[in-house]
XYZ file of C-alpha atoms in Angstrom:
651
model
C -10.671 -34.141 -1.295
C -13.277 -36.555 -0.071
C -11.467 -38.372 2.701
C -12.649 -40.735 5.341
C -12.223 -39.714 8.944
C -8.940 -40.913 10.438
C -10.781 -42.970 12.984
C -14.290 -44.332 13.382
C -15.504 -45.311 16.810
C -18.066 -47.962 17.629
C -19.126 -48.572 21.171
C -20.301 -52.037 22.115
C -21.618 -53.134 25.448
C -21.004 -56.635 26.746
C -21.696 -58.470 29.950
C -18.812 -59.492 32.135
C -18.813 -63.032 30.919
C -15.544 -64.574 29.851
C -17.115 -66.671 27.133
C -18.876 -63.715 25.544
C -15.727 -61.567 25.814
C -13.629 -64.148 23.973
C -16.284 -64.406 21.281
C -16.348 -60.634 20.817
C -12.566 -60.500 20.575
C -12.540 -63.248 17.941
C -15.170 -61.399 15.888
C -13.081 -58.227 15.983
C -9.751 -59.888 15.271
C -9.654 -58.445 11.758
C -10.526 -55.014 13.076
C -7.695 -55.009 15.580
C -5.084 -55.291 12.870
C -5.881 -51.748 11.731
C -7.221 -50.347 14.980
C -7.278 -50.475 18.749
C -9.633 -51.921 21.329
C -10.479 -49.714 24.268
C -12.926 -49.833 27.133
C -14.940 -46.726 27.958
C -13.372 -46.506 31.392
C -9.945 -46.121 29.806
C -8.739 -49.723 30.138
C -7.549 -51.698 27.170
C -7.775 -55.213 25.952
C -4.751 -57.442 25.583
C -3.689 -55.939 22.250
C -2.747 -52.447 21.248
C -1.037 -49.575 23.053
C -2.790 -47.854 25.910
C -4.829 -44.792 24.970
C -5.898 -42.154 27.431
C -9.052 -40.157 27.113
C -10.000 -37.200 29.207
C -13.474 -36.428 30.413
C -15.964 -36.060 27.612
C -13.577 -37.545 25.054
C -13.660 -40.614 22.922
C -10.626 -42.606 22.002
C -9.721 -40.494 18.960
C -8.840 -37.624 21.226
C -11.649 -35.291 20.221
C -14.468 -34.219 22.530
C -17.569 -36.217 21.929
C -20.911 -34.568 21.451
C -22.560 -37.725 22.772
C -21.878 -39.302 26.102
C -19.661 -42.338 25.642
C -21.410 -44.212 28.399
C -24.546 -46.196 27.924
C -27.563 -44.898 29.819
C -27.778 -48.316 31.407
C -24.381 -47.939 33.035
C -24.019 -46.614 36.497
C -22.514 -47.133 39.861
C -24.893 -49.826 40.955
C -26.642 -50.618 37.752
C -27.094 -54.247 36.789
C -29.043 -56.264 34.301
C -30.738 -59.389 35.461
C -28.172 -59.843 38.208
C -25.447 -60.574 35.660
C -23.303 -57.505 36.507
C -22.970 -53.964 35.145
C -22.646 -53.249 31.433
C -19.300 -51.966 30.199
C -18.552 -50.198 26.963
C -16.023 -51.295 24.365
C -14.676 -48.774 21.864
C -13.282 -50.059 18.602
C -11.164 -47.440 16.878
C -10.652 -48.080 13.172
C -7.775 -46.350 11.504
C -8.359 -45.236 7.911
C -6.037 -46.432 5.193
C -6.432 -43.132 3.285
C -3.534 -40.708 3.169
C -3.799 -38.151 5.999
C -4.469 -34.582 4.945
C -1.506 -32.272 4.900
C -1.347 -29.736 7.743
C 0.589 -26.573 8.469
C 3.919 -27.111 10.169
C 3.250 -24.210 12.542
C 0.341 -21.967 13.386
C 2.360 -18.958 12.236
C 2.715 -20.493 8.775
C -1.054 -20.305 8.420
C -1.385 -16.806 9.861
C 1.390 -15.370 7.705
C -0.062 -17.058 4.623
C -3.492 -15.537 5.248
C -2.010 -12.116 6.033
C 0.200 -12.309 2.956
C -2.834 -13.168 0.841
C -5.037 -10.403 2.236
C -2.325 -7.730 2.234
C -1.501 -7.232 -1.421
C -0.748 -4.482 -3.905
C -4.241 -3.065 -3.525
C -3.504 -2.122 0.084
C -0.621 0.044 -1.098
C -2.163 1.826 -4.061
C -5.949 1.382 -4.023
C -6.865 2.184 -0.420
C -4.915 5.493 -0.126
C -6.325 6.709 -3.442
C -9.936 5.770 -2.592
C -9.561 7.227 0.888
C -8.553 10.734 -0.186
C -10.971 10.644 -3.142
C -13.931 9.926 -0.852
C -13.527 12.408 1.947
C -10.200 11.594 3.570
C -10.657 10.776 7.241
C -14.439 10.746 6.811
C -14.076 7.700 4.538
C -12.869 5.646 7.495
C -16.412 5.595 8.919
C -18.103 3.769 5.991
C -14.956 1.659 5.554
C -15.069 0.397 9.146
C -18.835 -0.152 9.039
C -18.540 -2.209 5.867
C -15.670 -4.162 7.418
C -17.533 -4.955 10.651
C -20.888 -5.870 9.106
C -19.768 -7.281 5.764
C -16.104 -8.101 5.251
C -15.121 -9.708 8.559
C -18.237 -11.940 8.841
C -17.565 -13.275 5.325
C -13.900 -13.787 6.235
C -14.847 -15.694 9.406
C -17.438 -17.794 7.581
C -14.976 -19.012 4.949
C -12.292 -19.900 7.490
C -14.822 -21.879 9.535
C -16.222 -23.685 6.477
C -12.792 -24.696 5.230
C -11.571 -25.854 8.619
C -14.682 -27.905 9.429
C -15.191 -29.643 6.092
C -11.465 -29.838 5.209
C -12.128 -29.477 1.504
C -11.340 -27.122 -1.345
C -13.842 -24.827 -3.013
C -15.250 -27.548 -5.327
C -15.690 -30.695 -3.235
C -16.861 -28.755 -0.177
C -20.262 -28.201 -1.776
C -21.306 -31.836 -1.443
C -21.287 -31.197 2.326
C -23.175 -27.887 2.096
C -25.541 -27.765 -0.865
C -24.570 -30.058 -3.777
C -26.527 -28.199 -6.439
C -24.295 -25.128 -5.892
C -21.106 -27.010 -6.753
C -20.705 -24.874 -9.863
C -19.608 -22.062 -7.542
C -16.346 -23.954 -6.967
C -15.626 -24.285 -10.679
C -16.447 -20.601 -11.210
C -13.998 -19.632 -8.450
C -11.215 -21.644 -10.101
C -11.784 -19.940 -13.464
C -11.797 -16.511 -11.818
C -8.514 -17.374 -10.069
C -6.989 -18.230 -13.448
C -8.100 -14.904 -14.922
C -6.512 -13.091 -11.987
C -3.273 -15.029 -12.497
C -3.280 -13.940 -16.146
C -2.894 -10.248 -15.294
C -1.847 -9.941 -11.639
C 1.596 -11.466 -12.097
C 2.330 -9.104 -14.979
C 2.396 -6.241 -12.456
C 5.154 -8.123 -10.616
C 6.996 -8.487 -13.918
C 6.919 -4.701 -14.264
C 8.279 -4.370 -10.725
C 11.049 -6.870 -11.516
C 11.992 -4.818 -14.575
C 12.260 -1.753 -12.329
C 14.249 -3.713 -9.763
C 16.807 -4.861 -12.319
C 17.033 -1.314 -13.695
C 17.774 0.017 -10.197
C 21.206 -1.587 -9.910
C 23.081 1.337 -11.444
C 24.565 4.570 -10.073
C 21.932 6.750 -11.774
C 18.375 5.491 -11.926
C 17.193 5.464 -15.575
C 13.971 7.322 -14.779
C 15.803 10.418 -13.507
C 17.131 11.755 -16.821
C 15.640 12.914 -20.126
C 18.601 11.919 -22.291
C 17.545 8.341 -22.956
C 16.435 6.921 -26.311
C 12.818 6.625 -25.193
C 12.428 10.228 -23.987
C 10.444 12.905 -25.860
C 10.772 16.684 -26.130
C 8.130 17.087 -23.415
C 10.338 15.360 -20.866
C 11.239 17.745 -18.070
C 13.948 16.781 -15.645
C 13.881 18.398 -12.248
C 15.336 17.707 -8.843
C 14.698 19.223 -5.456
C 17.634 21.560 -6.065
C 16.304 22.853 -9.398
C 14.576 26.092 -8.430
C 14.271 27.517 -11.953
C 12.289 24.652 -13.460
C 8.626 25.374 -14.170
C 6.240 22.460 -14.386
C 3.407 22.820 -16.928
C 0.395 20.705 -17.875
C 2.145 19.475 -21.025
C 5.263 18.409 -19.156
C 6.060 14.755 -18.622
C 8.470 13.495 -16.043
C 11.342 11.095 -16.795
C 9.617 8.529 -14.531
C 6.387 8.697 -16.535
C 8.181 8.250 -19.847
C 10.284 5.389 -18.502
C 7.107 3.614 -17.368
C 4.978 4.230 -20.459
C 7.595 4.240 -23.242
C 10.313 1.894 -21.992
C 8.657 -0.645 -19.667
C 5.137 -0.846 -21.119
C 5.828 0.662 -24.563
C 2.152 1.591 -24.875
C 2.999 4.241 -27.457
C 3.484 1.360 -29.935
C -0.119 0.168 -29.514
C -3.176 2.229 -30.535
C -5.480 0.220 -28.239
C -7.070 -3.139 -27.543
C -7.857 -3.670 -31.204
C -4.125 -3.796 -32.000
C -1.987 -4.973 -29.094
C 1.302 -5.353 -30.964
C 4.165 -7.738 -30.306
C 5.190 -9.333 -27.019
C 7.928 -7.523 -25.104
C 10.677 -10.103 -24.684
C 12.084 -8.292 -21.633
C 8.779 -8.527 -19.796
C 8.326 -12.113 -20.992
C 11.610 -13.081 -19.325
C 10.707 -11.184 -16.154
C 7.361 -12.964 -15.948
C 9.032 -16.320 -16.577
C 11.296 -15.668 -13.601
C 8.298 -14.711 -11.435
C 6.432 -17.903 -12.307
C 9.559 -19.965 -11.665
C 9.662 -18.598 -8.118
C 5.950 -19.289 -7.748
C 6.303 -22.891 -8.904
C 9.115 -23.840 -6.560
C 7.302 -22.162 -3.673
C 4.020 -24.052 -3.996
C 4.880 -27.315 -5.780
C 5.143 -29.306 -2.538
C 2.138 -27.757 -0.830
C 1.732 -25.698 2.319
C 4.816 -27.278 3.862
C 6.976 -25.246 1.451
C 4.801 -22.187 0.853
C 4.324 -21.876 4.617
C 8.081 -21.366 4.961
C 8.419 -18.933 2.059
C 5.829 -16.554 3.524
C 8.044 -15.965 6.546
C 10.050 -13.773 4.183
C 7.475 -12.593 1.654
C 4.868 -11.626 4.262
C 7.180 -9.922 6.782
C 9.650 -8.105 4.529
C 7.008 -5.658 3.170
C 6.282 -4.444 6.711
C 9.942 -3.710 7.298
C 10.102 -1.730 4.047
C 6.866 0.132 4.815
C 8.285 1.255 8.172
C 11.550 2.385 6.548
C 9.686 4.318 3.856
C 7.327 5.823 6.436
C 10.213 7.173 8.499
C 11.944 8.467 5.379
C 8.785 10.038 4.000
C 7.968 11.763 7.270
C 11.316 13.578 7.147
C 10.811 14.946 3.618
C 9.863 18.610 3.109
C 6.145 19.024 2.477
C 5.236 15.616 3.909
C 2.712 17.208 6.261
C 0.745 18.527 3.256
C 0.158 14.998 2.050
C -0.890 13.725 5.491
C -3.380 16.564 5.941
C -4.816 15.921 2.486
C -5.053 12.194 3.298
C -6.854 12.524 6.635
C -8.744 15.848 6.473
C -12.392 14.776 6.746
C -14.983 15.979 4.289
C -18.168 14.875 6.023
C -20.346 16.054 3.162
C -18.985 13.218 1.028
C -20.770 10.680 3.237
C -24.048 11.739 1.647
C -22.818 10.396 -1.691
C -23.744 6.829 -2.606
C -20.430 6.420 -4.453
C -18.503 6.694 -1.187
C -20.374 3.759 0.352
C -20.001 1.742 -2.832
C -16.241 2.321 -2.822
C -16.023 1.402 0.872
C -17.911 -1.854 0.344
C -15.898 -2.828 -2.738
C -12.582 -1.926 -1.110
C -13.091 -3.999 2.043
C -14.398 -6.922 0.016
C -11.473 -7.067 -2.405
C -8.999 -6.304 0.358
C -10.009 -9.197 2.641
C -10.613 -11.476 -0.344
C -13.441 -13.868 0.556
C -14.837 -15.856 -2.317
C -11.593 -16.651 -4.112
C -11.314 -20.145 -2.600
C -8.100 -19.226 -0.803
C -9.451 -18.988 2.736
C -11.265 -22.309 2.299
C -8.049 -23.954 1.090
C -5.773 -22.513 3.777
C -8.197 -23.285 6.613
C -8.670 -26.860 5.392
C -5.067 -27.613 6.422
C -5.664 -26.446 10.011
C -6.152 -28.753 12.987
C -9.842 -29.394 13.548
C -9.986 -27.493 16.851
C -7.924 -24.490 15.750
C -9.525 -21.236 16.892
C -10.414 -19.810 13.482
C -12.542 -17.134 15.174
C -9.482 -15.430 16.658
C -7.600 -15.989 13.400
C -10.320 -14.171 11.458
C -10.330 -11.190 13.794
C -6.523 -10.990 13.924
C -5.775 -11.279 10.214
C -8.605 -8.985 9.100
C -7.476 -6.356 11.634
C -3.890 -6.573 10.410
C -5.112 -6.151 6.841
C -7.126 -3.009 7.608
C -4.337 -1.462 9.677
C -1.859 -2.158 6.889
C -4.064 -0.279 4.434
C -4.205 2.676 6.824
C -0.427 2.610 7.328
C 0.173 2.463 3.574
C -1.778 5.697 3.214
C 0.809 7.515 5.320
C 3.655 5.944 3.327
C 2.130 7.094 0.036
C 0.856 10.540 1.014
C 3.968 11.749 2.793
C 5.711 11.262 -0.537
C 2.860 12.867 -2.495
C 3.114 15.902 -0.220
C 6.824 16.012 -0.942
C 6.174 15.867 -4.706
C 3.590 18.643 -4.439
C 6.107 20.775 -2.552
C 8.705 20.224 -5.269
C 6.349 21.039 -8.140
C 4.665 23.906 -6.297
C 1.304 22.277 -7.002
C -1.584 21.008 -4.939
C -1.538 17.459 -3.630
C -4.743 16.691 -5.557
C -2.947 17.513 -8.819
C 0.017 15.279 -8.044
C -2.228 12.443 -6.827
C -4.410 12.300 -9.931
C -2.985 8.904 -10.931
C -4.384 5.752 -9.327
C -3.459 2.118 -9.572
C -0.021 0.992 -10.702
C 0.806 4.466 -11.994
C 0.850 5.728 -8.419
C 3.685 3.314 -7.642
C 5.589 3.160 -10.903
C 5.474 6.880 -11.729
C 4.846 9.100 -8.707
C 6.553 7.016 -6.026
C 9.406 5.938 -8.295
C 10.048 9.576 -9.154
C 10.048 10.607 -5.507
C 12.533 7.863 -4.676
C 14.859 9.023 -7.458
C 15.091 12.462 -5.801
C 16.007 11.080 -2.391
C 19.522 10.557 -1.091
C 20.529 6.889 -1.421
C 17.990 6.572 -4.238
C 19.309 3.207 -5.401
C 18.844 1.644 -1.982
C 15.287 2.890 -1.609
C 14.424 1.845 -5.164
C 15.695 -1.693 -4.591
C 13.810 -2.270 -1.343
C 10.648 -0.604 -2.667
C 10.347 -2.774 -5.763
C 11.346 -5.853 -3.794
C 8.424 -5.039 -1.506
C 6.019 -4.809 -4.457
C 7.205 -8.170 -5.781
C 6.797 -9.861 -2.404
C 3.354 -8.364 -1.842
C 2.315 -9.817 -5.173
C 3.973 -13.200 -4.636
C 1.999 -13.873 -1.451
C -1.282 -13.299 -3.243
C -0.215 -15.455 -6.190
C 0.811 -18.305 -3.882
C -2.588 -18.113 -2.238
C -4.642 -17.792 -5.410
C -3.029 -20.774 -7.108
C -3.112 -22.845 -3.907
C -6.858 -22.305 -3.847
C -7.119 -23.824 -7.351
C -4.679 -26.639 -6.576
C -6.441 -27.652 -3.363
C -9.820 -27.576 -5.091
C -8.682 -29.815 -7.952
C -6.735 -32.256 -5.768
C -9.685 -32.633 -3.412
C -12.104 -33.127 -6.294
C -9.912 -35.614 -8.195
C -7.741 -37.206 -5.486
C -7.110 -40.534 -7.205
C -5.944 -38.790 -10.369
C -3.935 -35.862 -8.981
C -3.008 -36.575 -5.351
C 0.239 -38.344 -6.238
C 0.950 -36.065 -9.203
C 0.826 -32.705 -7.469
C 4.170 -31.474 -8.816
C 3.165 -32.185 -12.412
C -0.268 -30.660 -11.975
C 1.227 -27.491 -10.476
C 3.706 -27.299 -13.355
C 0.874 -27.570 -15.875
C -1.148 -24.942 -14.033
C 1.767 -22.493 -13.947
C 2.390 -23.029 -17.670
C -1.278 -22.311 -18.427
C -1.092 -19.107 -16.375
C 2.054 -18.010 -18.188
C 0.558 -18.634 -21.624
C -2.639 -16.857 -20.604
C -0.595 -13.846 -19.486
C 1.149 -13.373 -22.846
C -1.505 -10.905 -24.011
C -0.623 -8.668 -21.039
C 3.031 -8.653 -22.114
C 2.347 -7.031 -25.483
C 2.811 -3.321 -26.195
C -0.859 -2.847 -25.388
C -0.713 -5.256 -22.462
C -1.482 -2.536 -19.914
C -4.884 -2.082 -21.599
C -5.554 -5.816 -21.157
C -4.564 -5.682 -17.488
C -7.013 -2.834 -16.896
C -9.787 -4.684 -18.754
C -9.347 -7.840 -16.660
C -9.157 -5.865 -13.441
C -12.314 -3.818 -14.036
C -14.666 -6.243 -15.766
C -13.502 -9.843 -15.949
C -13.112 -10.636 -12.251
C -14.796 -8.054 -10.002
C -18.525 -8.430 -10.767
C -18.208 -12.193 -11.260
C -16.548 -12.953 -7.931
C -18.954 -10.723 -5.982
C -21.927 -12.505 -7.546
C -20.370 -15.889 -6.757
C -19.828 -14.930 -3.106
C -23.415 -13.677 -2.910
C -24.638 -17.125 -3.973
C -22.200 -18.751 -1.543
C -23.628 -16.807 1.396
C -27.181 -17.647 0.326
C -26.318 -21.354 0.029
C -24.632 -21.503 3.432
C -27.039 -19.311 5.402
C -30.367 -20.215 3.831
C -29.978 -23.732 2.410
C -27.339 -25.318 4.658
C -28.759 -23.293 7.503
C -27.241 -20.896 9.988
C -28.200 -23.162 12.887
C -26.391 -26.142 11.387
C -23.383 -23.998 10.509
C -23.211 -22.591 14.045
C -23.399 -26.124 15.428
C -20.424 -27.019 13.243
C -18.497 -24.065 14.652
C -19.427 -25.101 18.192
C -18.169 -28.607 17.515
C -14.797 -27.156 16.474
C -14.356 -24.284 18.912
C -16.507 -25.274 21.862
C -18.752 -22.220 21.569
C -21.394 -21.129 19.104
C -21.251 -17.841 17.154
C -23.360 -15.131 18.753
C -26.444 -13.350 17.498
C -24.381 -10.678 15.727
C -22.681 -13.207 13.458
C -25.946 -15.032 12.740
C -27.700 -11.832 11.689
C -24.742 -10.821 9.531
C -24.664 -14.156 7.712
C -28.419 -14.397 7.189
C -29.277 -10.812 6.270
C -26.532 -8.190 6.375
C -23.878 -9.954 4.259
C -26.300 -10.800 1.422
C -27.507 -7.182 1.420
C -23.897 -5.972 1.536
C -22.985 -8.030 -1.535
C -26.207 -7.248 -3.372
C -25.493 -3.558 -2.813
C -22.130 -3.889 -4.566
C -23.591 -5.929 -7.444
C -26.374 -3.429 -8.100
C -23.896 -0.545 -7.959
C -21.825 -2.196 -10.686
C -24.902 -2.518 -12.876
C -26.324 0.929 -12.210
C -23.005 2.790 -12.245
C -20.718 0.899 -14.663
C -17.135 2.127 -14.400
C -15.834 4.427 -17.098
C -12.503 2.858 -17.882
C -9.609 4.953 -19.141
C -5.874 4.392 -19.090
C -3.441 7.174 -19.881
C -5.130 8.907 -22.862
C -6.978 5.805 -24.073
C -10.750 5.651 -23.561
C -12.093 2.121 -23.738
C -14.707 1.827 -26.519
C -18.132 0.289 -25.902
C -17.224 -3.076 -27.413
C -14.504 -3.579 -24.810
C -17.130 -3.279 -22.071
C -19.132 -6.054 -23.703
C -15.943 -8.114 -24.037
C -15.104 -7.621 -20.375
C -18.511 -8.706 -19.153
C -18.419 -11.720 -21.480
C -15.143 -12.809 -19.913
C -16.676 -12.409 -16.469
C -19.799 -14.310 -17.538
C -17.641 -17.180 -18.818
C -16.769 -18.011 -15.215
C -20.147 -17.349 -13.620
C -21.929 -19.514 -16.220
C -20.536 -22.539 -14.366
C -23.083 -22.016 -11.577
C -26.336 -22.389 -13.567
C -24.708 -24.932 -15.894
C -23.907 -27.270 -13.025
C -27.384 -26.835 -11.585
C -28.873 -28.032 -14.874
C -26.336 -30.871 -15.050
C -27.149 -31.977 -11.504
C -30.881 -31.990 -12.171
C -30.483 -33.977 -15.386
C -28.152 -36.616 -13.944
C -29.985 -37.169 -10.640
C -32.566 -39.912 -10.355
C -36.133 -39.653 -9.174
C -38.949 -37.193 -9.591
C -38.363 -33.458 -9.936
C -39.094 -32.967 -6.253
C -36.681 -35.747 -5.292
C -33.972 -34.285 -7.491
C -34.397 -30.835 -5.971
C -34.357 -32.304 -2.478
C -31.185 -34.224 -3.247
C -29.592 -31.086 -4.680
C -30.068 -29.104 -1.489
C -29.389 -31.916 0.995
C -25.773 -32.039 2.219
C -23.878 -35.295 2.429
C -22.239 -36.452 5.641
C -19.339 -34.150 6.441
C -15.832 -35.233 7.316
C -15.770 -32.774 10.172
C -19.093 -33.841 11.627
C -18.067 -37.491 11.683
C -14.683 -37.030 13.202
C -15.977 -35.948 16.585
C -17.549 -39.209 17.437
C -20.948 -40.137 16.171
C -21.271 -42.788 18.793
C -23.664 -45.724 18.720
C -24.407 -48.064 21.552
C -24.930 -51.677 20.563
C -25.948 -54.348 23.032
């Protein structure tokens, strides 16, 4: 939202002459109605409440980068024998609506943590970790975090807090010709909302099915079960597990919840599952009433949704550690295979994992930080929240692999055989089955699927808030007073867009969106964002902005990361996607070649906004080609840079 600064300060010097003082007060009579008159030494005129300003501050309460005193002032300074000059500050209060802010600092921190810590921390990190050398994977993971993920995280928080704008309107203050990046981010966020919330609908289906004495995925006598279903418990010593066997949990997930057996593939998705449609409707209803009023409401909701998963993770960790065979899973999880570090795939997975885990480039960090106080220490916030995110991923590995070791002990198989499933299957099949064999299975099932829902809700709140903030800031006169209706329309669009993921073949659509439609596009967008900020806006200017907010400038490490290392980090991921395209399979379905083309077309539909806006900007700007290019890369005056007192001295 392009807003005027809440106060503009103008310093005027006048001689100590009563006639001239009265004249100046008469000239500023209209100004005083909306502002205050204040002398530089802290004294006030006849009107207005007294304002106090500390050393180095102007009357708006922020430290001034320019000395408020005229160079001609001094202890014994005089001009023509007519007395010393004094400085008059006129503070003008803006009539624009003030920007919404977080009620508490913890609201912001929990919102960022809830956004960064999502379902991927629970299923993706443990799987990638053991697949890429166990404990040895932590080395490339930490290196990619330190030199790539955290600097990007810090940069976005600082940009959002300084310019106080969403991901669209912020570009007028950075590099106007790159404004298409903001529109691309909003489209990507919509695509994510189309499939991500469906996973929560699956979890809600499981949650509702858990409120019964016997969990439905523990028996083979249900209508959806096949002859290959093999029921076994920890007490069944005579049961032999074979490669053709399917567990009750697997058949409940594939044949009852997803019903993928009714769809041959993406070319024939089948009908919409009304049960999942109702579950998703309930999820979006919660989302709407959590974000419709802005960060004042969502900041309160995250006190539950962001903290409850940690309580459940600790409970499940303690329970898993006491299961027989748990040590086998932990050893498999952490045993280092240093030879794997010589593989390029390991470094690619580490870079992609830390990027998608921290989540820069989705417009969320810009939006959340824009509601912070101007002098909030976003540097400490970046270090704290990114550290919590990485530690949560590491903790989740223990929660998952203690249970996988237990399952391997029960089946008399290796952990690598049990842990062959990645993604949602790891939660909805393997973990759900392990829970069903525990004492108090209903209790653990309820809290586990509640945790999954809350992990997903935090990320959905954040993703949609990024879109909402961007649109409200870009079109304030149209949407600012109609936020509730705009949010309702946005949620309805997301629900309608998600209908294809609720069909019998909906799981195939979810996988397609996850692999192709969002990943490569958002990484490319963030690559351009880093280039625009570091090379066009300039690292020096950006560091000066940070110094204006925090009182200190980022060090050499951060400058080098933003200018060189982060672009190389992102370019490395982009090239890896192109050189090593993922081979997508789900259950027994191998995605045909045309689905790959379809996936990249969906991803391109968002990224196309960037070059399209560049062309639009060049065509609509006035002047010669050189003047148009210069205008496209020249930032406009920033809200943040004005608010700290651009002071002028007028005689």
